[in-house]
Structure formats: C-alpha cells, structure tokens
Amino acid sequence: IEIYSLHVDCKVTSRFAHTVITSRIVNRANESREATFEVEIPKTAFITNFSMSMDGEVYPGIIKEKAAAQKEYDRAASQGQSAGLVKITDRKLEQFHVSVSVAAASKVTFELTYEELLKRQLGKYELLIKVQPKQLVKHFQIDVHIFEPQGIHFLETDSTFMTNELTEALTKVQNETKAHILFKPTLDQQKKNSELDETLLNGDFVVRYDVKREATAGDIQIVNGYFVHYFAPQEMPVLPKNVIFVIDRSGSMTGRKIEQTRDALLKILQDLRPEDHFGFITFNNKVVEWKRSLLPATEENVASAAALVQTLTARGGTDINGALLAAVGVLDKAEQLPERSVSMIILLTDGQPTSGERSVEIIQENVQKAINGKYALFCLGFGFDVSYKFLEKMALSNGGIARRIYENADAALQLQGFYQEVATPVLMQIEMQYPENSVEGLTKNNFKLFFKGSEITVSGKISNKLDLLPVEIKAQSHTSNLTLKEEANVKEKEQVFQNQRYIFGNFIERLWAYLTIQQLLEEAISAQEEDQKALDAQALDLSLRYSFVTPLTSMVVTKPQQQEELANKPTEAG
C-alpha cells in the first residue's frame, strides 16, 4: 500500500482557516489490502466534509443528528461493522481514522475538510498541521495561503522535524496582506538517511502570525451581509490583580505532579507584578491558608511564598469545597486593594472531592453563591482522574475557564503557559454595542475581562438596508472608563474580499456559525437543564445547516459493501 500523493491545502482568511487534506493511495500488491487514512486535526476545529473515491465511485460522509446517526450505526454494527473514527490524542489534537479494503492494483482517494477560527493567544495566531505520513510520499505538499486585510505584522513557521535539507523545501512569499507558505520536500529530502526508506516527516508543522492593528475600536470585516468585528487594543496599562492560588496536595499528587506544580509556582511567583496582591491556600482533607489575608507582591513576600512552595508535599484527601470557600473568604475580607483591580482564584486539582462536601452539584452551588459574580474562577485539572465536567461547569459559571493539564514532561510549562494567558488583564466589563434594529444573530458581545495578547471576536448578520455599521465599545481600563466608536462603510468593506481568488465565498457566515455553535455549547455547560435543551437545539440546528461535526452531530461514513462508520467529535469532558 503506497501513499503516492498527500496534499494539505489550508486557506486562512481573516483568521478563519479552511483546511483540506487529500491522500491518494495505490495498492501495488496482487491481492486486496487495507488502506488507512489517519490524520490528526486541532481539537478546536470542526470537520465539515469527508469523502472516499474508489473505482469511479464517491462515498461521501453525511452529517446527521448524533442520536439518529447512532441508531443507524447500531443497526449496521449489529451486522459486525467497525467502531468510531475520531478520538482525542493529545492536548491540542484529535485523530480521524478510517480504513477501507482496496482491490489489487486499485487506487483510493481520501479527502477530509475541517474549519476553525484561529484564536489569538499571547500575541499570535497559531495554525497547527500535524504531519505523519509514516512512509515516504512521492508527491508531498503543504500549502498555506493567508489573507489578512488588516495587514500581516509578522509571520513565522516552526516545525519539530526540520533539518537543513528540509528547510530548502520550504518557501515563503509574503506581501502586505497576503502570504503563501509552501513545503514540498522531494523523496530524497524526506529520507532519514540515503540507505533507509524511513521518513523524517513526523511531528508538528506550525505557522504563527499576527496582524497589524491601527484602529482603536478594532477592525470590522463584511462579506455577503455577515460581519466580524475583531478587537484587541494595544498599549493599555495593566490592571493590578488579586490572585489566590488554591493548590491540591492530596495523596494522588505525590511524586512528579507535586514537583511539576512546585516548579511552575516558583516561576509564576517571579512573574507577579509589584502592584499585584496574592495569597496561597493548599488543601488535602485539611485546608491551610498561607496567610490570613492577601499580601502585596513585594520581593520579600514573594520570597516567603517561594519558601512555602518548596516545602509542598502530598498526602491525604481532597476537600475542594472547603478550599474554594476559604479562597472566596480571603478575597471578601481583603482590604486596601487597588480600586480598579481584577480578583481571581486559580484552582489546581488532580482528583474528585473525597473530603468535606463530596457532592459536585452542592459544591458548584456553594461556590457560585459565594463568588456571586465578584471574582473569576479558573480551574486546572491535572491528568485524567479529575472530573473535568465538574471543573469546567464551575469555571464557566464563575466567569473563568477550565483547562486540562496533561501529565507529560512539560506539565510545568503548561501550567505557566496558562498563567501567562491570564496574568495581564487590561480591560474589564467590555460591552460591544451595535444598532439593535439592524443587526441580528449577534454572538456574545459582553466580556468580563480582556487579557493582553488575546482578542475579542463578535459576529452577526446585518440587515440589507444598512450603509454604515456604527459600533461602540465601552470598557473600564486601569485609569479610566473608555468609550470607543467606529463606523464601517458596508459597501467598502464588502469590496475588500471581492477579488480574492482563494476565498471560500461565504466565509464570514461560516465563521459566524462556527463561533455561535462554540458559544452555545459552552453556555449549555453551565445552564439549567431546560435552558440547556434549548441551547443544544440551536447549536444542533446550526451544525446541521452548515454541516459541522460538533458534539451534537455525527458523520456517517458509508464504505463499499454498505459498511457504515461514525465520526463523532470528542470533548475534553469525555
């Protein structure tokens, strides 16, 4: 079985990435063999299309509601067909895997399409392409086309498998608003060494970039009556933060996990700003407050906290409820905090609640009541013994986010990386306002916090009659209350994309659908049961209308001989 051609074609238009992977395989044996198409795609992406072509026949993947697809699949499975096609493989990727029997001397073409909105983190967008052909490929090619009407500020490529020879196969052409990256290694360049037919191509191929930003009220782009508004203000003073670290030191954290936690905390302490206030709570079945109150991040206090961190050891149970309520208590009692400052709790745990209150529903209720919208709660789940669903619901109900920390060698870096994302809040209470009577289907437009290096994205549909789209942004910065205004000329904005040859026509409409689905699914996590049903129903409707494989839909892949397989989107909560 030989993969004679593998092409990854990725078009990024205004942060929205549309990627098509095409693999052509021939069976050179004189009997039928199994051909496998196995690719890893970003977790944040939605698959939108898949097909297999053999002997002049095309076998498309059809996207259906999950329950309906499952029924159909169970019927097929009872006749001995095989299992699901997608599984999570690491913290950024999930794997799509399908195999089919190919007759002697026959060919098969697999084609997979997926889409995602690139998210700005720490000042850059990242496009990740996993390269793993597992054999030498005669025609191997990666094409990345980027078009950013705001202008490209910087662009870099990075790869975990590059050698000097392979660098020669990489070209980059760039002007003000466009870039084309081509990676096309010959068979010889792909080889580990000239004697062996082993491939060097195994790992990540990453493109990172950022755009130019001039307008203070962000940038608006419009195509076919849909708009997207990007807002990432530059040069803003940092808001002081009051942060409490709530660290699990129960028995299951023993060994490597507690060491990695210590390493990360020592680095994080060094990153605190002098105007920040901080506190530490450690917990097993007992909850221990390092100091009764929040302390300013002076050199002396940071050194004293570092000494405590050095002595962290793990044993005992897990009283998550007691620890979080103690943290809220410290923030409630805090005095002399800067008037405009951001208060947050960062919880790190690796297990289920086993001491104190054990019911996750009651803990969620207690914590939400205590926080009462005043502070943001970030929950980090270390490893796979945590109830991620519980942590995610708790974080999202309290203005924060949850993240899983994978038990790898780089766990300390994952922890630090997460902290860096939330370390520099620059705006609070951001409201993005649009004319009510002429904009519909608006995505989320109120945000509690904006962190330096990230970006706020709002999208919606404009009514036909509008010539000018006025926007107004209200927010609180460290020094003042801001009001920013901007007017977008609809016709002019539509012009920008008219003559771009590699734009998939309705890309802002698809971006709007992608963003709406992501937000509905997130909202459903912390909603009451009745609301949850309504949110899921809306997300399902959009997933089917725009054919996205989301956690609510499945793709039914029918093979020759009427075999059926299912592709489902896995979630971090499992």
mmCIF file of N, CA and C in Angstrom, residues 236-241 273 275-276 423-426 452 478:
data_model
loop_
_atom_site.group_PDB
_atom_site.id
_atom_site.type_symbol
_atom_site.label_atom_id
_atom_site.label_comp_id
_atom_site.label_asym_id
_atom_site.label_seq_id
_atom_site.Cartn_x
_atom_site.Cartn_y
_atom_site.Cartn_z
ATOM 1 N N MET A 236 -2.196 49.174 26.392
ATOM 2 C CA MET A 236 -3.075 49.548 27.507
ATOM 3 C C MET A 236 -2.344 49.271 28.813
ATOM 4 N N PRO A 237 -2.533 50.129 29.833
ATOM 5 C CA PRO A 237 -1.894 49.826 31.122
ATOM 6 C C PRO A 237 -2.510 48.555 31.728
ATOM 7 N N VAL A 238 -1.697 47.792 32.434
ATOM 8 C CA VAL A 238 -2.161 46.527 33.005
ATOM 9 C C VAL A 238 -2.947 46.785 34.294
ATOM 10 N N LEU A 239 -4.069 46.092 34.440
ATOM 11 C CA LEU A 239 -4.839 46.197 35.687
ATOM 12 C C LEU A 239 -4.151 45.368 36.767
ATOM 13 N N PRO A 240 -4.024 45.904 37.983
ATOM 14 C CA PRO A 240 -3.458 45.087 39.062
ATOM 15 C C PRO A 240 -4.391 43.901 39.320
ATOM 16 N N LYS A 241 -3.833 42.764 39.738
ATOM 17 C CA LYS A 241 -4.720 41.641 40.021
ATOM 18 C C LYS A 241 -4.519 41.133 41.441
ATOM 19 N N ARG A 273 3.459 41.063 39.478
ATOM 20 C CA ARG A 273 3.887 42.467 39.417
ATOM 21 C C ARG A 273 3.814 43.077 40.818
ATOM 22 N N GLU A 275 2.427 45.628 41.887
ATOM 23 C CA GLU A 275 1.114 46.163 42.278
ATOM 24 C C GLU A 275 0.062 45.053 42.472
ATOM 25 N N ASP A 276 0.430 43.802 42.198
ATOM 26 C CA ASP A 276 -0.491 42.680 42.418
ATOM 27 C C ASP A 276 -0.559 42.314 43.897
ATOM 28 N N ALA A 423 -2.400 36.470 33.090
ATOM 29 C CA ALA A 423 -1.564 37.269 34.011
ATOM 30 C C ALA A 423 -1.700 38.770 33.775
ATOM 31 N N THR A 424 -2.135 39.165 32.567
ATOM 32 C CA THR A 424 -2.140 40.607 32.295
ATOM 33 C C THR A 424 -3.505 41.094 31.810
ATOM 34 N N PRO A 425 -4.468 41.208 32.738
ATOM 35 C CA PRO A 425 -5.754 41.790 32.347
ATOM 36 C C PRO A 425 -5.573 43.275 32.071
ATOM 37 N N VAL A 426 -6.150 43.764 30.968
ATOM 38 C CA VAL A 426 -6.012 45.199 30.673
ATOM 39 C C VAL A 426 -7.356 45.932 30.610
ATOM 40 N N LYS A 452 -4.232 40.907 27.840
ATOM 41 C CA LYS A 452 -3.254 41.324 26.833
ATOM 42 C C LYS A 452 -2.853 40.115 25.984
ATOM 43 N N HIS A 478 -7.456 50.534 33.538
ATOM 44 C CA HIS A 478 -6.854 50.798 34.840
ATOM 45 C C HIS A 478 -7.063 52.257 35.258
#
